[in-house]
GROMACS .gro file of N, CA and C in nm:
model
  321
    1UNK      N    1  -8.435  -2.926  -8.657
    1UNK     CA    2  -8.413  -2.827  -8.761
    1UNK      C    3  -8.540  -2.810  -8.844
    2UNK      N    4  -8.570  -2.686  -8.879
    2UNK     CA    5  -8.687  -2.658  -8.961
    2UNK      C    6  -8.656  -2.686  -9.107
    3UNK      N    7  -8.756  -2.725  -9.181
    3UNK     CA    8  -8.744  -2.734  -9.326
    3UNK      C    9  -8.853  -2.646  -9.385
    4UNK      N   10  -8.836  -2.608  -9.508
    4UNK     CA   11  -8.926  -2.509  -9.567
    4UNK      C   12  -8.992  -2.562  -9.692
    5UNK      N   13  -9.118  -2.528  -9.707
    5UNK     CA   14  -9.188  -2.553  -9.831
    5UNK      C   15  -9.151  -2.440  -9.926
    6UNK      N   16  -9.154  -2.464 -10.053
    6UNK     CA   17  -9.131  -2.358 -10.150
    6UNK      C   18  -9.229  -2.245 -10.120
    7UNK      N   19  -9.194  -2.125 -10.154
    7UNK     CA   20  -9.282  -2.010 -10.128
    7UNK      C   21  -9.424  -2.043 -10.171
    8UNK      N   22  -9.519  -2.023 -10.081
    8UNK     CA   23  -9.658  -2.051 -10.115
    8UNK      C   24  -9.725  -1.928 -10.175
    9UNK      N   25  -9.660  -1.815 -10.166
    9UNK     CA   26  -9.717  -1.691 -10.220
    9UNK      C   27  -9.606  -1.593 -10.249
   10UNK      N   28  -9.607  -1.535 -10.368
   10UNK     CA   29  -9.521  -1.422 -10.400
   10UNK      C   30  -9.610  -1.315 -10.459
   11UNK      N   31  -9.592  -1.194 -10.413
   11UNK     CA   32  -9.682  -1.085 -10.452
   11UNK      C   33  -9.689  -1.067 -10.603
   12UNK      N   34  -9.810  -1.054 -10.652
   12UNK     CA   35  -9.835  -1.018 -10.790
   12UNK      C   36  -9.876  -0.870 -10.784
   13UNK      N   37  -9.792  -0.782 -10.836
   13UNK     CA   38  -9.812  -0.638 -10.823
   13UNK      C   39  -9.955  -0.596 -10.856
   14UNK      N   40 -10.010  -0.644 -10.967
   14UNK     CA   41 -10.141  -0.599 -11.011
   14UNK      C   42 -10.253  -0.659 -10.929
   15UNK      N   43 -10.247  -0.789 -10.908
   15UNK     CA   44 -10.358  -0.860 -10.845
   15UNK      C   45 -10.361  -0.844 -10.694
   16UNK      N   46 -10.245  -0.848 -10.628
   16UNK     CA   47 -10.241  -0.850 -10.483
   16UNK      C   48 -10.175  -0.727 -10.422
   17UNK      N   49 -10.164  -0.618 -10.494
   17UNK     CA   50 -10.097  -0.498 -10.444
   17UNK      C   51 -10.145  -0.454 -10.307
   18UNK      N   52 -10.275  -0.457 -10.275
   18UNK     CA   53 -10.317  -0.413 -10.141
   18UNK      C   54 -10.264  -0.500 -10.028
   19UNK      N   55 -10.234  -0.625 -10.057
   19UNK     CA   56 -10.187  -0.717  -9.953
   19UNK      C   57 -10.043  -0.686  -9.914
   20UNK      N   58  -9.962  -0.655 -10.011
   20UNK     CA   59  -9.823  -0.615  -9.991
   20UNK      C   60  -9.736  -0.720  -9.919
   21UNK      N   61  -9.771  -0.843  -9.930
   21UNK     CA   62  -9.686  -0.948  -9.873
   21UNK      C   63  -9.605  -1.009  -9.985
   22UNK      N   64  -9.477  -0.998  -9.970
   22UNK     CA   65  -9.389  -1.043 -10.077
   22UNK      C   66  -9.366  -1.193 -10.072
   23UNK      N   67  -9.338  -1.246  -9.956
   23UNK     CA   68  -9.306  -1.388  -9.944
   23UNK      C   69  -9.381  -1.452  -9.829
   24UNK      N   70  -9.448  -1.561  -9.855
   24UNK     CA   71  -9.514  -1.643  -9.753
   24UNK      C   72  -9.452  -1.782  -9.758
   25UNK      N   73  -9.425  -1.839  -9.643
   25UNK     CA   74  -9.373  -1.975  -9.636
   25UNK      C   75  -9.451  -2.053  -9.532
   26UNK      N   76  -9.469  -2.181  -9.560
   26UNK     CA   77  -9.517  -2.272  -9.456
   26UNK      C   78  -9.393  -2.327  -9.387
   27UNK      N   79  -9.398  -2.334  -9.257
   27UNK     CA   80  -9.284  -2.383  -9.179
   27UNK      C   81  -9.316  -2.526  -9.139
   28UNK      N   82  -9.220  -2.613  -9.159
   28UNK     CA   83  -9.242  -2.750  -9.115
   28UNK      C   84  -9.121  -2.805  -9.042
   29UNK      N   85  -9.147  -2.891  -8.952
   29UNK     CA   86  -9.043  -2.961  -8.876
   29UNK      C   87  -9.065  -3.109  -8.904
   30UNK      N   88  -8.960  -3.175  -8.948
   30UNK     CA   89  -8.970  -3.314  -8.993
   30UNK      C   90  -9.073  -3.318  -9.106
   31UNK      N   91  -9.177  -3.398  -9.096
   31UNK     CA   92  -9.276  -3.406  -9.203
   31UNK      C   93  -9.409  -3.342  -9.164
   32UNK      N   94  -9.407  -3.249  -9.069
   32UNK     CA   95  -9.530  -3.190  -9.018
   32UNK      C   96  -9.523  -3.038  -9.026
   33UNK      N   97  -9.628  -2.977  -9.079
   33UNK     CA   98  -9.634  -2.831  -9.084
   33UNK      C   99  -9.664  -2.778  -8.945
   34UNK      N  100  -9.586  -2.678  -8.902
   34UNK     CA  101  -9.603  -2.624  -8.767
   34UNK      C  102  -9.643  -2.477  -8.767
   35UNK      N  103  -9.652  -2.413  -8.885
   35UNK     CA  104  -9.691  -2.273  -8.888
   35UNK      C  105  -9.659  -2.208  -9.021
   36UNK      N  106  -9.656  -2.074  -9.017
   36UNK     CA  107  -9.629  -1.995  -9.138
   36UNK      C  108  -9.551  -1.870  -9.099
   37UNK      N  109  -9.480  -1.815  -9.197
   37UNK     CA  110  -9.404  -1.693  -9.176
   37UNK      C  111  -9.410  -1.610  -9.304
   38UNK      N  112  -9.408  -1.479  -9.290
   38UNK     CA  113  -9.410  -1.393  -9.409
   38UNK      C  114  -9.317  -1.274  -9.390
   39UNK      N  115  -9.284  -1.212  -9.503
   39UNK     CA  116  -9.206  -1.089  -9.507
   39UNK      C  117  -9.277  -0.994  -9.602
   40UNK      N  118  -9.312  -0.872  -9.553
   40UNK     CA  119  -9.380  -0.776  -9.640
   40UNK      C  120  -9.279  -0.705  -9.730
   41UNK      N  121  -9.331  -0.659  -9.840
   41UNK     CA  122  -9.246  -0.597  -9.941
   41UNK      C  123  -9.199  -0.458  -9.900
   42UNK      N  124  -9.290  -0.371  -9.863
   42UNK     CA  125  -9.257  -0.230  -9.842
   42UNK      C  126  -9.178  -0.204  -9.714
   43UNK      N  127  -9.219  -0.263  -9.604
   43UNK     CA  128  -9.156  -0.233  -9.475
   43UNK      C  129  -9.061  -0.342  -9.426
   44UNK      N  130  -9.052  -0.451  -9.497
   44UNK     CA  131  -8.975  -0.567  -9.451
   44UNK      C  132  -9.023  -0.610  -9.313
   45UNK      N  133  -9.156  -0.617  -9.300
   45UNK     CA  134  -9.216  -0.658  -9.173
   45UNK      C  135  -9.230  -0.810  -9.170
   46UNK      N  136  -9.188  -0.867  -9.059
   46UNK     CA  137  -9.194  -1.012  -9.040
   46UNK      C  138  -9.316  -1.047  -8.958
   47UNK      N  139  -9.387  -1.149  -9.002
   47UNK     CA  140  -9.497  -1.206  -8.925
   47UNK      C  141  -9.474  -1.355  -8.914
   48UNK      N  142  -9.497  -1.410  -8.797
   48UNK     CA  143  -9.469  -1.552  -8.775
   48UNK      C  144  -9.578  -1.612  -8.687
   49UNK      N  145  -9.642  -1.718  -8.733
   49UNK     CA  146  -9.742  -1.790  -8.655
   49UNK      C  147  -9.705  -1.936  -8.648
   50UNK      N  148  -9.707  -1.990  -8.528
   50UNK     CA  149  -9.684  -2.132  -8.509
   50UNK      C  150  -9.803  -2.190  -8.434
   51UNK      N  151  -9.839  -2.313  -8.469
   51UNK     CA  152  -9.947  -2.380  -8.397
   51UNK      C  153  -9.909  -2.391  -8.250
   52UNK      N  154 -10.007  -2.382  -8.164
   52UNK     CA  155  -9.984  -2.377  -8.020
   52UNK      C  156  -9.892  -2.490  -7.971
   53UNK      N  157  -9.913  -2.610  -8.020
   53UNK     CA  158  -9.833  -2.725  -7.976
   53UNK      C  159  -9.685  -2.710  -8.013
   54UNK      N  160  -9.656  -2.631  -8.115
   54UNK     CA  161  -9.518  -2.615  -8.163
   54UNK      C  162  -9.462  -2.477  -8.136
   55UNK      N  163  -9.537  -2.394  -8.065
   55UNK     CA  164  -9.498  -2.255  -8.044
   55UNK      C  165  -9.399  -2.245  -7.928
   56UNK      N  166  -9.273  -2.233  -7.964
   56UNK     CA  167  -9.169  -2.215  -7.862
   56UNK      C  168  -9.063  -2.120  -7.916
   57UNK      N  169  -8.984  -2.066  -7.827
   57UNK     CA  170  -8.885  -1.965  -7.865
   57UNK      C  171  -8.786  -2.016  -7.967
   58UNK      N  172  -8.743  -2.140  -7.953
   58UNK     CA  173  -8.644  -2.196  -8.045
   58UNK      C  174  -8.698  -2.204  -8.187
   59UNK      N  175  -8.820  -2.255  -8.204
   59UNK     CA  176  -8.879  -2.266  -8.337
   59UNK      C  177  -8.903  -2.129  -8.399
   60UNK      N  178  -8.953  -2.035  -8.319
   60UNK     CA  179  -8.976  -1.900  -8.370
   60UNK      C  180  -8.846  -1.836  -8.416
   61UNK      N  181  -8.744  -1.842  -8.332
   61UNK     CA  182  -8.616  -1.781  -8.366
   61UNK      C  183  -8.556  -1.844  -8.491
   62UNK      N  184  -8.564  -1.974  -8.499
   62UNK     CA  185  -8.508  -2.044  -8.615
   62UNK      C  186  -8.579  -2.001  -8.744
   63UNK      N  187  -8.711  -1.989  -8.739
   63UNK     CA  188  -8.787  -1.948  -8.858
   63UNK      C  189  -8.753  -1.804  -8.897
   64UNK      N  190  -8.743  -1.716  -8.800
   64UNK     CA  191  -8.712  -1.575  -8.827
   64UNK      C  192  -8.572  -1.560  -8.886
   65UNK      N  193  -8.475  -1.626  -8.828
   65UNK     CA  194  -8.337  -1.618  -8.877
   65UNK      C  195  -8.329  -1.673  -9.019
   66UNK      N  196  -8.396  -1.784  -9.046
   66UNK     CA  197  -8.393  -1.843  -9.180
   66UNK      C  198  -8.457  -1.749  -9.282
   67UNK      N  199  -8.568  -1.685  -9.246
   67UNK     CA  200  -8.634  -1.591  -9.336
   67UNK      C  201  -8.541  -1.474  -9.368
   68UNK      N  202  -8.475  -1.418  -9.266
   68UNK     CA  203  -8.383  -1.306  -9.289
   68UNK      C  204  -8.263  -1.349  -9.373
   69UNK      N  205  -8.218  -1.472  -9.355
   69UNK     CA  206  -8.107  -1.524  -9.435
   69UNK      C  207  -8.148  -1.539  -9.582
   70UNK      N  208  -8.272  -1.584  -9.603
   70UNK     CA  209  -8.321  -1.605  -9.740
   70UNK      C  210  -8.351  -1.474  -9.812
   71UNK      N  211  -8.385  -1.369  -9.736
   71UNK     CA  212  -8.425  -1.241  -9.796
   71UNK      C  213  -8.354  -1.126  -9.724
   72UNK      N  214  -8.225  -1.107  -9.751
   72UNK     CA  215  -8.151  -1.001  -9.682
   72UNK      C  216  -8.210  -0.862  -9.710
   73UNK      N  217  -8.222  -0.784  -9.605
   73UNK     CA  218  -8.270  -0.646  -9.612
   73UNK      C  219  -8.184  -0.562  -9.518
   74UNK      N  220  -8.178  -0.432  -9.539
   74UNK     CA  221  -8.101  -0.348  -9.447
   74UNK      C  222  -8.172  -0.329  -9.313
   75UNK      N  223  -8.302  -0.357  -9.309
   75UNK     CA  224  -8.380  -0.334  -9.187
   75UNK      C  225  -8.502  -0.425  -9.190
   76UNK      N  226  -8.538  -0.478  -9.074
   76UNK     CA  227  -8.660  -0.557  -9.057
   76UNK      C  228  -8.739  -0.499  -8.941
   77UNK      N  229  -8.871  -0.514  -8.944
   77UNK     CA  230  -8.956  -0.472  -8.833
   77UNK      C  231  -9.057  -0.582  -8.803
   78UNK      N  232  -9.114  -0.576  -8.684
   78UNK     CA  233  -9.222  -0.666  -8.644
   78UNK      C  234  -9.309  -0.593  -8.543
   79UNK      N  235  -9.439  -0.590  -8.566
   79UNK     CA  236  -9.532  -0.532  -8.469
   79UNK      C  237  -9.577  -0.643  -8.375
   80UNK      N  238  -9.557  -0.621  -8.246
   80UNK     CA  239  -9.585  -0.724  -8.146
   80UNK      C  240  -9.676  -0.666  -8.038
   81UNK      N  241  -9.777  -0.740  -8.002
   81UNK     CA  242  -9.863  -0.701  -7.890
   81UNK      C  243  -9.776  -0.689  -7.765
   82UNK      N  244  -9.787  -0.578  -7.689
   82UNK     CA  245  -9.703  -0.561  -7.570
   82UNK      C  246  -9.722  -0.669  -7.465
   83UNK      N  247  -9.833  -0.740  -7.470
   83UNK     CA  248  -9.856  -0.850  -7.375
   83UNK      C  249  -9.793  -0.981  -7.419
   84UNK      N  250  -9.740  -0.985  -7.542
   84UNK     CA  251  -9.679  -1.107  -7.593
   84UNK      C  252  -9.531  -1.110  -7.555
   85UNK      N  253  -9.506  -1.131  -7.428
   85UNK     CA  254  -9.368  -1.125  -7.377
   85UNK      C  255  -9.278  -1.233  -7.437
   86UNK      N  256  -9.335  -1.346  -7.474
   86UNK     CA  257  -9.254  -1.452  -7.535
   86UNK      C  258  -9.197  -1.410  -7.668
   87UNK      N  259  -9.281  -1.350  -7.753
   87UNK     CA  260  -9.234  -1.306  -7.885
   87UNK      C  261  -9.140  -1.186  -7.872
   88UNK      N  262  -9.170  -1.097  -7.779
   88UNK     CA  263  -9.080  -0.984  -7.755
   88UNK      C  264  -8.941  -1.035  -7.716
   89UNK      N  265  -8.936  -1.136  -7.631
   89UNK     CA  266  -8.808  -1.193  -7.589
   89UNK      C  267  -8.732  -1.254  -7.707
   90UNK      N  268  -8.803  -1.322  -7.797
   90UNK     CA  269  -8.739  -1.383  -7.914
   90UNK      C  270  -8.677  -1.275  -8.002
   91UNK      N  271  -8.754  -1.172  -8.036
   91UNK     CA  272  -8.701  -1.067  -8.122
   91UNK      C  273  -8.588  -0.989  -8.053
   92UNK      N  274  -8.601  -0.965  -7.924
   92UNK     CA  275  -8.493  -0.896  -7.851
   92UNK      C  276  -8.365  -0.977  -7.854
   93UNK      N  277  -8.377  -1.107  -7.833
   93UNK     CA  278  -8.259  -1.195  -7.835
   93UNK      C  279  -8.192  -1.195  -7.973
   94UNK      N  280  -8.273  -1.173  -8.078
   94UNK     CA  281  -8.219  -1.169  -8.214
   94UNK      C  282  -8.162  -1.033  -8.251
   95UNK      N  283  -8.167  -0.937  -8.157
   95UNK     CA  284  -8.106  -0.806  -8.180
   95UNK      C  285  -8.202  -0.696  -8.220
   96UNK      N  286  -8.333  -0.725  -8.224
   96UNK     CA  287  -8.432  -0.623  -8.256
   96UNK      C  288  -8.445  -0.528  -8.137
   97UNK      N  289  -8.469  -0.400  -8.166
   97UNK     CA  290  -8.485  -0.297  -8.064
   97UNK      C  291  -8.628  -0.245  -8.062
   98UNK      N  292  -8.679  -0.215  -7.944
   98UNK     CA  293  -8.812  -0.157  -7.930
   98UNK      C  294  -8.808  -0.013  -7.979
   99UNK      N  295  -8.897   0.024  -8.074
   99UNK     CA  296  -8.893   0.160  -8.129
   99UNK      C  297  -9.022   0.238  -8.111
  100UNK      N  298  -9.135   0.172  -8.084
  100UNK     CA  299  -9.258   0.248  -8.067
  100UNK      C  300  -9.369   0.163  -8.006
  101UNK      N  301  -9.467   0.230  -7.951
  101UNK     CA  302  -9.595   0.170  -7.913
  101UNK      C  303  -9.700   0.244  -7.993
  102UNK      N  304  -9.797   0.175  -8.045
  102UNK     CA  305  -9.903   0.237  -8.123
  102UNK      C  306 -10.032   0.231  -8.044
  103UNK      N  307 -10.102   0.343  -8.039
  103UNK     CA  308 -10.228   0.351  -7.964
  103UNK      C  309 -10.342   0.377  -8.061
  104UNK      N  310 -10.459   0.325  -8.028
  104UNK     CA  311 -10.576   0.341  -8.112
  104UNK      C  312 -10.693   0.386  -8.027
  105UNK      N  313 -10.780   0.467  -8.087
  105UNK     CA  314 -10.899   0.514  -8.016
  105UNK      C  315 -11.018   0.509  -8.109
  106UNK      N  316 -11.129   0.452  -8.063
  106UNK     CA  317 -11.253   0.447  -8.139
  106UNK      C  318 -11.360   0.522  -8.058
  107UNK      N  319 -11.383   0.650  -8.089
  107UNK     CA  320 -11.482   0.727  -8.012
  107UNK      C  321 -11.625   0.679  -8.036
   0.00000   0.00000   0.00000
């Protein structure tokens, strides 16, 4: 089971407005930090990073579910690299739906 450190960052409207990250948490399992997770203020976008040694579907899913439980929203999003099939599988299993691909061009 994951345990959580108190929020390490909460957005300060004036000072950190460009960052737009409302909540940052360090994720730990037992007495060891294994990564971080955040939820943005405006879009309710979830970002989750786990150290390679601890990066598995179960830990990712548990962190995402706990974050959504702690901060209920009507909608959440996550931008995922299309080659990151592991993370796509985790979000799909949690009920997230694919809604777009974004393309970029630098002439």
